[in-house]
mmCIF file of C-alpha atoms and ligand atoms in Angstrom:
data_model
loop_
_atom_site.group_PDB
_atom_site.id
_atom_site.type_symbol
_atom_site.label_atom_id
_atom_site.label_comp_id
_atom_site.label_asym_id
_atom_site.label_seq_id
_atom_site.Cartn_x
_atom_site.Cartn_y
_atom_site.Cartn_z
ATOM 1 C CA MET A 800 95.265 97.055 102.639
ATOM 2 C CA ASN A 801 92.063 96.644 104.690
ATOM 3 C CA SER A 802 90.407 99.160 107.033
ATOM 4 C CA SER A 803 91.743 97.445 110.138
ATOM 5 C CA THR A 804 95.291 98.453 109.165
ATOM 6 C CA LEU A 805 96.847 101.906 109.740
ATOM 7 C CA LEU A 806 100.366 101.182 108.715
ATOM 8 C CA GLU A 807 101.646 98.381 106.604
ATOM 9 C CA VAL A 808 105.303 97.764 105.997
ATOM 10 C CA SER A 809 105.947 94.937 103.504
ATOM 11 C CA GLY A 810 109.171 93.468 102.340
ATOM 12 C CA ILE A 811 111.392 96.316 103.419
ATOM 13 C CA SER A 812 115.121 95.860 103.509
ATOM 14 C CA VAL A 813 118.011 98.315 104.293
ATOM 15 C CA SER A 814 121.710 97.734 104.303
ATOM 16 C CA PHE A 815 124.349 99.877 105.908
ATOM 17 C CA ASP A 816 127.848 99.233 104.351
ATOM 18 C CA GLY A 817 126.751 95.830 103.151
ATOM 19 C CA PHE A 818 125.194 94.834 106.563
ATOM 20 C CA LYS A 819 121.409 94.143 106.331
ATOM 21 C CA ALA A 820 119.880 95.937 109.258
ATOM 22 C CA ILE A 821 116.424 95.346 108.092
ATOM 23 C CA ASP A 822 115.800 92.111 106.080
ATOM 24 C CA ASN A 823 112.555 91.708 104.190
ATOM 25 C CA LEU A 824 110.457 92.941 107.148
ATOM 26 C CA SER A 825 106.717 92.844 106.957
ATOM 27 C CA PHE A 826 104.038 93.634 109.433
ATOM 28 C CA ASN A 827 100.937 95.650 110.086
ATOM 29 C CA ILE A 828 99.674 98.080 112.818
ATOM 30 C CA GLY A 829 95.945 98.691 113.434
ATOM 31 C CA PRO A 830 94.385 102.124 113.900
ATOM 32 C CA ALA A 831 93.892 102.150 117.656
ATOM 33 C CA GLU A 832 96.275 99.438 118.845
ATOM 34 C CA MET A 833 99.135 99.185 121.306
ATOM 35 C CA ARG A 834 101.956 97.240 119.937
ATOM 36 C CA ALA A 835 105.335 96.300 121.669
ATOM 37 C CA ILE A 836 108.392 95.597 119.645
ATOM 38 C CA ILE A 837 111.084 93.673 121.399
ATOM 39 C CA GLY A 838 114.329 91.939 120.278
ATOM 40 C CA PRO A 839 118.040 91.855 120.984
ATOM 41 C CA ASN A 840 120.335 94.851 120.439
ATOM 42 C CA GLY A 841 120.963 95.440 116.792
ATOM 43 C CA ALA A 842 117.698 93.641 115.801
ATOM 44 C CA GLY A 843 116.642 96.676 113.674
ATOM 45 C CA LYS A 844 114.047 98.142 116.042
ATOM 46 C CA THR A 845 115.237 101.753 115.858
ATOM 47 C CA THR A 846 115.929 101.414 112.177
ATOM 48 C CA PHE A 847 112.392 100.370 111.712
ATOM 49 C CA MET A 848 111.268 103.606 113.368
ATOM 50 C CA ASP A 849 113.727 105.599 111.206
ATOM 51 C CA ILE A 850 112.086 104.092 108.095
ATOM 52 C CA VAL A 851 108.516 104.874 109.179
ATOM 53 C CA THR A 852 109.381 108.401 109.984
ATOM 54 C CA GLY A 853 111.407 108.910 106.784
ATOM 55 C CA LYS A 854 114.787 109.371 108.357
ATOM 56 C CA THR A 855 116.028 106.381 106.596
ATOM 57 C CA LYS A 856 114.818 105.240 103.112
ATOM 58 C CA PRO A 857 114.738 101.427 102.611
ATOM 59 C CA ASP A 858 116.404 99.839 99.648
ATOM 60 C CA GLU A 859 113.374 97.723 98.917
ATOM 61 C CA GLY A 860 109.782 97.336 99.967
ATOM 62 C CA HIS A 861 106.732 99.409 100.765
ATOM 63 C CA VAL A 862 105.506 101.535 103.691
ATOM 64 C CA ILE A 863 101.787 102.086 103.169
ATOM 65 C CA TRP A 864 99.740 104.477 105.404
ATOM 66 C CA GLY A 865 96.140 105.282 106.083
ATOM 67 C CA GLU A 866 92.882 104.813 104.297
ATOM 68 C CA LYS A 867 94.147 106.142 101.076
ATOM 69 C CA ASN A 868 96.964 103.604 101.008
ATOM 70 C CA ARG A 869 99.530 106.335 100.698
ATOM 71 C CA SER A 870 103.162 105.397 100.219
ATOM 72 C CA LEU A 871 105.309 107.132 102.917
ATOM 73 C CA LEU A 872 108.435 106.396 100.955
ATOM 74 C CA LYS A 873 108.033 109.467 98.686
ATOM 75 C CA LEU A 874 107.478 111.834 101.585
ATOM 76 C CA SER A 875 110.030 113.829 103.538
ATOM 77 C CA GLU A 876 110.314 113.577 107.410
ATOM 78 C CA SER A 877 108.283 116.757 107.942
ATOM 79 C CA GLN A 878 105.592 115.597 105.502
ATOM 80 C CA ILE A 879 105.310 112.255 107.318
ATOM 81 C CA ALA A 880 105.017 114.117 110.670
ATOM 82 C CA ARG A 881 102.200 116.152 109.222
ATOM 83 C CA GLU A 882 100.524 112.906 108.107
ATOM 84 C CA GLY A 883 100.141 112.308 111.796
ATOM 85 C CA ILE A 884 103.134 110.141 112.795
ATOM 86 C CA GLY A 885 104.806 111.313 115.967
ATOM 87 C CA ARG A 886 108.090 109.943 117.458
ATOM 88 C CA LYS A 887 109.566 110.086 120.870
ATOM 89 C CA PHE A 888 113.220 109.694 121.105
ATOM 90 C CA GLN A 889 115.145 108.154 124.066
ATOM 91 C CA ARG A 890 116.432 111.426 125.323
ATOM 92 C CA PRO A 891 113.733 114.008 126.167
ATOM 93 C CA THR A 892 113.834 117.132 124.104
ATOM 94 C CA VAL A 893 111.794 119.622 126.023
ATOM 95 C CA PHE A 894 112.486 123.368 126.225
ATOM 96 C CA GLU A 895 114.378 123.453 129.549
ATOM 97 C CA ASP A 896 114.146 127.173 130.065
ATOM 98 C CA GLN A 897 110.299 127.305 129.523
ATOM 99 C CA THR A 898 107.578 126.270 132.001
ATOM 100 C CA VAL A 899 105.634 123.077 131.535
ATOM 101 C CA ARG A 900 102.639 125.179 130.473
ATOM 102 C CA GLU A 901 104.660 127.106 127.839
ATOM 103 C CA ASN A 902 106.121 123.778 126.484
ATOM 104 C CA LEU A 903 102.551 122.389 125.987
ATOM 105 C CA ALA A 904 101.387 125.698 124.509
ATOM 106 C CA MET A 905 104.291 125.696 121.982
ATOM 107 C CA ALA A 906 103.375 122.083 121.033
ATOM 108 C CA LEU A 907 99.706 123.049 120.467
ATOM 109 C CA LYS A 908 100.779 126.087 118.484
ATOM 110 C CA ASN A 909 102.907 123.965 116.161
ATOM 111 C CA LYS A 910 99.828 122.010 115.225
ATOM 112 C CA ARG A 911 97.615 125.056 114.700
ATOM 113 C CA GLY A 912 100.185 127.218 112.975
ATOM 114 C CA PRO A 913 98.502 130.710 112.890
ATOM 115 C CA PHE A 914 97.664 130.956 116.597
ATOM 116 C CA ASP A 915 100.159 132.582 118.925
ATOM 117 C CA VAL A 916 101.532 130.769 121.927
ATOM 118 C CA LEU A 917 99.591 133.488 123.865
ATOM 119 C CA PHE A 918 96.333 132.160 122.459
ATOM 120 C CA TYR A 919 96.844 128.946 124.349
ATOM 121 C CA LYS A 920 97.994 130.844 127.597
ATOM 122 C CA LYS A 921 95.427 133.550 127.537
ATOM 123 C CA THR A 922 92.192 132.117 126.059
ATOM 124 C CA ARG A 923 89.824 129.775 127.812
ATOM 125 C CA GLU A 924 89.885 127.293 124.977
ATOM 126 C CA GLY A 925 93.700 127.322 124.986
ATOM 127 C CA ALA A 926 94.029 127.016 128.703
ATOM 128 C CA ALA A 927 91.514 124.125 128.686
ATOM 129 C CA LYS A 928 93.506 122.198 126.100
ATOM 130 C CA ILE A 929 96.703 122.595 128.127
ATOM 131 C CA GLU A 930 94.967 121.559 131.357
ATOM 132 C CA ALA A 931 93.555 118.477 129.576
ATOM 133 C CA LEU A 932 97.040 117.505 128.328
ATOM 134 C CA ALA A 933 98.585 118.059 131.665
ATOM 135 C CA GLU A 934 95.984 115.882 133.287
ATOM 136 C CA GLU A 935 96.651 113.130 130.711
ATOM 137 C CA ILE A 936 100.339 113.116 131.470
ATOM 138 C CA GLY A 937 99.939 113.647 135.277
ATOM 139 C CA LEU A 938 101.707 117.072 135.425
ATOM 140 C CA THR A 939 98.842 119.334 136.498
ATOM 141 C CA ASP A 940 100.663 120.421 139.555
ATOM 142 C CA GLU A 941 103.880 121.091 137.637
ATOM 143 C CA LEU A 942 102.332 123.397 134.975
ATOM 144 C CA PRO A 943 104.024 126.541 136.359
ATOM 145 C CA ARG A 944 107.406 124.898 136.870
ATOM 146 C CA ILE A 945 110.429 125.430 134.653
ATOM 147 C CA ALA A 946 110.841 122.212 132.587
ATOM 148 C CA GLY A 947 114.523 122.064 133.330
ATOM 149 C CA GLU A 948 113.739 121.455 137.036
ATOM 150 C CA LEU A 949 111.586 118.377 136.319
ATOM 151 C CA SER A 950 112.796 114.878 137.156
ATOM 152 C CA HIS A 951 113.933 112.644 134.290
ATOM 153 C CA GLY A 952 110.574 110.877 134.294
ATOM 154 C CA GLN A 953 108.531 114.082 134.400
ATOM 155 C CA LYS A 954 110.501 115.408 131.377
ATOM 156 C CA GLN A 955 109.698 112.151 129.482
ATOM 157 C CA TRP A 956 106.013 112.584 130.285
ATOM 158 C CA LEU A 957 106.021 116.220 129.182
ATOM 159 C CA GLU A 958 107.636 115.160 125.914
ATOM 160 C CA ILE A 959 104.879 112.603 125.460
ATOM 161 C CA GLY A 960 102.377 115.314 126.277
ATOM 162 C CA MET A 961 103.963 117.562 123.589
ATOM 163 C CA LEU A 962 103.588 114.760 121.090
ATOM 164 C CA LEU A 963 99.942 114.118 122.063
ATOM 165 C CA ALA A 964 99.345 117.889 121.557
ATOM 166 C CA GLN A 965 99.935 117.269 117.876
ATOM 167 C CA ASP A 966 97.206 114.550 117.991
ATOM 168 C CA PRO A 967 99.173 111.938 116.063
ATOM 169 C CA ARG A 968 97.348 108.895 114.639
ATOM 170 C CA LEU A 969 100.501 106.893 115.194
ATOM 171 C CA LEU A 970 102.881 107.522 118.075
ATOM 172 C CA LEU A 971 106.315 105.724 117.997
ATOM 173 C CA VAL A 972 108.131 105.503 121.315
ATOM 174 C CA ASP A 973 111.710 104.088 121.635
ATOM 175 C CA GLU A 974 112.598 102.729 125.070
ATOM 176 C CA PRO A 975 110.445 104.970 127.208
ATOM 177 C CA ALA A 976 111.210 103.263 130.453
ATOM 178 C CA ALA A 977 115.025 103.593 130.309
ATOM 179 C CA GLY A 978 116.387 105.226 133.381
ATOM 180 C CA MET A 979 113.034 105.388 135.142
ATOM 181 C CA THR A 980 112.165 104.215 138.677
ATOM 182 C CA ALA A 981 109.448 101.509 139.019
ATOM 183 C CA THR A 982 106.862 104.103 140.036
ATOM 184 C CA GLU A 983 107.771 106.222 136.996
ATOM 185 C CA ARG A 984 107.542 103.216 134.643
ATOM 186 C CA ASP A 985 104.045 102.469 136.043
ATOM 187 C CA HIS A 986 102.966 106.004 135.256
ATOM 188 C CA THR A 987 104.469 105.894 131.761
ATOM 189 C CA THR A 988 102.572 102.565 131.050
ATOM 190 C CA ALA A 989 99.319 104.233 132.121
ATOM 191 C CA ILE A 990 99.855 107.311 129.810
ATOM 192 C CA LEU A 991 100.712 105.085 126.879
ATOM 193 C CA VAL A 992 97.734 102.714 127.493
ATOM 194 C CA GLU A 993 95.363 105.629 127.625
ATOM 195 C CA ALA A 994 96.878 107.246 124.452
ATOM 196 C CA ALA A 995 96.470 103.928 122.551
ATOM 197 C CA LYS A 996 92.618 104.014 123.113
ATOM 198 C CA THR A 997 92.366 106.638 120.365
ATOM 199 C CA ARG A 998 95.472 106.102 118.284
ATOM 200 C CA ALA A 999 98.113 103.567 117.391
ATOM 201 C CA VAL A 1000 101.074 103.448 119.803
ATOM 202 C CA VAL A 1001 104.203 101.431 118.968
ATOM 203 C CA VAL A 1002 106.624 100.934 121.886
ATOM 204 C CA VAL A 1003 110.159 99.585 121.640
ATOM 205 C CA GLU A 1004 111.132 98.321 125.125
ATOM 206 C CA HIS A 1005 113.555 95.891 126.725
ATOM 207 C CA ASP A 1006 111.913 95.777 130.179
ATOM 208 C CA MET A 1007 109.694 92.733 130.134
ATOM 209 C CA GLU A 1008 107.720 93.825 133.138
ATOM 210 C CA PHE A 1009 106.959 97.039 131.296
ATOM 211 C CA VAL A 1010 105.855 95.134 128.203
ATOM 212 C CA ARG A 1011 103.705 92.828 130.275
ATOM 213 C CA ARG A 1012 101.784 95.846 131.721
ATOM 214 C CA LEU A 1013 101.258 97.177 128.330
ATOM 215 C CA ASN A 1014 99.111 94.038 127.841
ATOM 216 C CA CYS A 1015 99.287 94.055 124.007
ATOM 217 C CA LYS A 1016 100.386 92.133 120.963
ATOM 218 C CA VAL A 1017 104.153 91.765 120.798
ATOM 219 C CA THR A 1018 106.357 91.626 117.666
ATOM 220 C CA VAL A 1019 109.883 90.116 118.191
ATOM 221 C CA LEU A 1020 112.489 91.328 115.745
ATOM 222 C CA HIS A 1021 115.746 89.535 115.121
ATOM 223 C CA GLU A 1022 118.276 90.271 112.497
ATOM 224 C CA GLY A 1023 115.975 92.803 110.811
ATOM 225 C CA SER A 1024 112.847 90.575 110.430
ATOM 226 C CA VAL A 1025 109.980 89.216 112.517
ATOM 227 C CA LEU A 1026 110.900 86.225 114.539
ATOM 228 C CA ALA A 1027 107.593 85.757 116.373
ATOM 229 C CA GLU A 1028 104.432 87.676 116.982
ATOM 230 C CA GLY A 1029 101.507 87.331 119.418
ATOM 231 C CA SER A 1030 100.832 87.735 123.113
ATOM 232 C CA LEU A 1031 103.802 88.138 125.449
ATOM 233 C CA ASP A 1032 103.149 84.638 126.803
ATOM 234 C CA HIS A 1033 103.046 83.248 123.299
ATOM 235 C CA VAL A 1034 106.288 84.864 122.171
ATOM 236 C CA THR A 1035 108.228 84.210 125.334
ATOM 237 C CA GLN A 1036 107.485 80.460 125.014
ATOM 238 C CA ASN A 1037 108.684 80.430 121.471
ATOM 239 C CA GLN A 1038 111.940 78.356 121.335
ATOM 240 C CA ASP A 1039 113.549 80.651 118.651
ATOM 241 C CA VAL A 1040 112.811 83.683 120.836
ATOM 242 C CA ILE A 1041 114.262 81.968 123.905
ATOM 243 C CA ASP A 1042 117.399 81.026 121.936
ATOM 244 C CA VAL A 1043 118.192 84.409 120.422
ATOM 245 C CA TYR A 1044 116.771 86.854 123.077
ATOM 246 C CA LEU A 1045 115.601 85.566 126.387
ATOM 247 C CA GLY A 1046 118.117 82.750 126.957
ATOM 248 C CA ARG A 1047 121.116 85.023 126.873
HETATM 249 P P1 ADP B 1344 118.068 98.093 117.724
HETATM 250 O O1 ADP B 1344 117.387 99.371 117.821
HETATM 251 O O2 ADP B 1344 117.192 96.981 117.482
HETATM 252 O O3 ADP B 1344 119.166 97.843 118.799
HETATM 253 P P2 ADP B 1344 119.187 99.292 115.366
HETATM 254 O O4 ADP B 1344 118.045 99.537 114.459
HETATM 255 O O5 ADP B 1344 119.697 100.536 116.071
HETATM 256 O O6 ADP B 1344 118.986 98.105 116.292
HETATM 257 O O7 ADP B 1344 120.395 98.796 114.508
HETATM 258 C C1 ADP B 1344 120.386 97.632 113.600
HETATM 259 C C2 ADP B 1344 121.760 97.425 113.047
HETATM 260 O O8 ADP B 1344 121.953 98.424 112.048
HETATM 261 C C3 ADP B 1344 122.853 97.498 114.000
HETATM 262 O O9 ADP B 1344 123.807 96.558 113.751
HETATM 263 C C4 ADP B 1344 123.411 98.958 113.766
HETATM 264 O O10 ADP B 1344 124.780 99.065 114.108
HETATM 265 C C5 ADP B 1344 123.137 99.167 112.320
HETATM 266 N N1 ADP B 1344 122.847 100.616 111.989
HETATM 267 C C6 ADP B 1344 121.780 101.293 112.332
HETATM 268 N N2 ADP B 1344 121.695 102.544 111.795
HETATM 269 C C7 ADP B 1344 122.975 102.596 111.097
HETATM 270 C C8 ADP B 1344 123.545 103.624 110.356
HETATM 271 N N3 ADP B 1344 123.054 104.815 110.200
HETATM 272 N N4 ADP B 1344 124.704 103.346 109.788
HETATM 273 C C9 ADP B 1344 125.327 102.199 109.935
HETATM 274 N N5 ADP B 1344 124.814 101.232 110.636
HETATM 275 C C10 ADP B 1344 123.579 101.396 111.257
HETATM 276 MG MG1 MG B 1345 117.388 100.862 119.287
#
């Protein structure tokens, strides 16, 4: 694997009760790249994320990570998270009874281990980190608010902020725009585009306008393998892609 690759999956397959959800799938992600993954329902997009994060182990193939070409297949989910792979699920999982500031402080604490949550709330360095994260996700004005009172979109951004607090090298995001208004989707795009300047961000999304604004390479999955890859214009003109995905 060369130095322009952060994650390489090669020849992975996984079956559930005889059904091949992932079928000899291979592709690479670079170190500071935005990548969109699109494809019809059941194409294997979420299963791909399950495999990278260690939730599902493939029957065959390799998942190779980082400069040391480390296999992720031997690692547990928590070891993979500590390697610097963060994942955002569709439903936000913030601490509803805590403030935005406390949520971010807890996410920072988890990274640093020995420091108390109070370290981030009471020290200048801790407060500055929380402020910087809040700025990045556009929630500066919401820092004192109870997270449970935030809108759906704001909760999603807070969760992205909590993942960024862990400083992942790869961030996997499954359908971030679902249930968002157009304005919220724009803001989500901006957060992810900014995040991808310093890390790899892989976004599964159905909303083509959202994918267009990500302005990145697109991988189209179908029946568990890559159907097409390239710019959005390139893949949306591909006849196979039109037949199995866009034309329906
Ligand atoms: P996508 O996210 O692209 O819509 P998924 O990766 O969720 O697709 O699913 C791919 C296929 O694998 C689907 O047919 C789905 O029903 C099946 N599948 C996924 N996870 C499991 C599981 N844990 N057990 C059984 N079947 C599964
Ligand atoms: Mg899915």
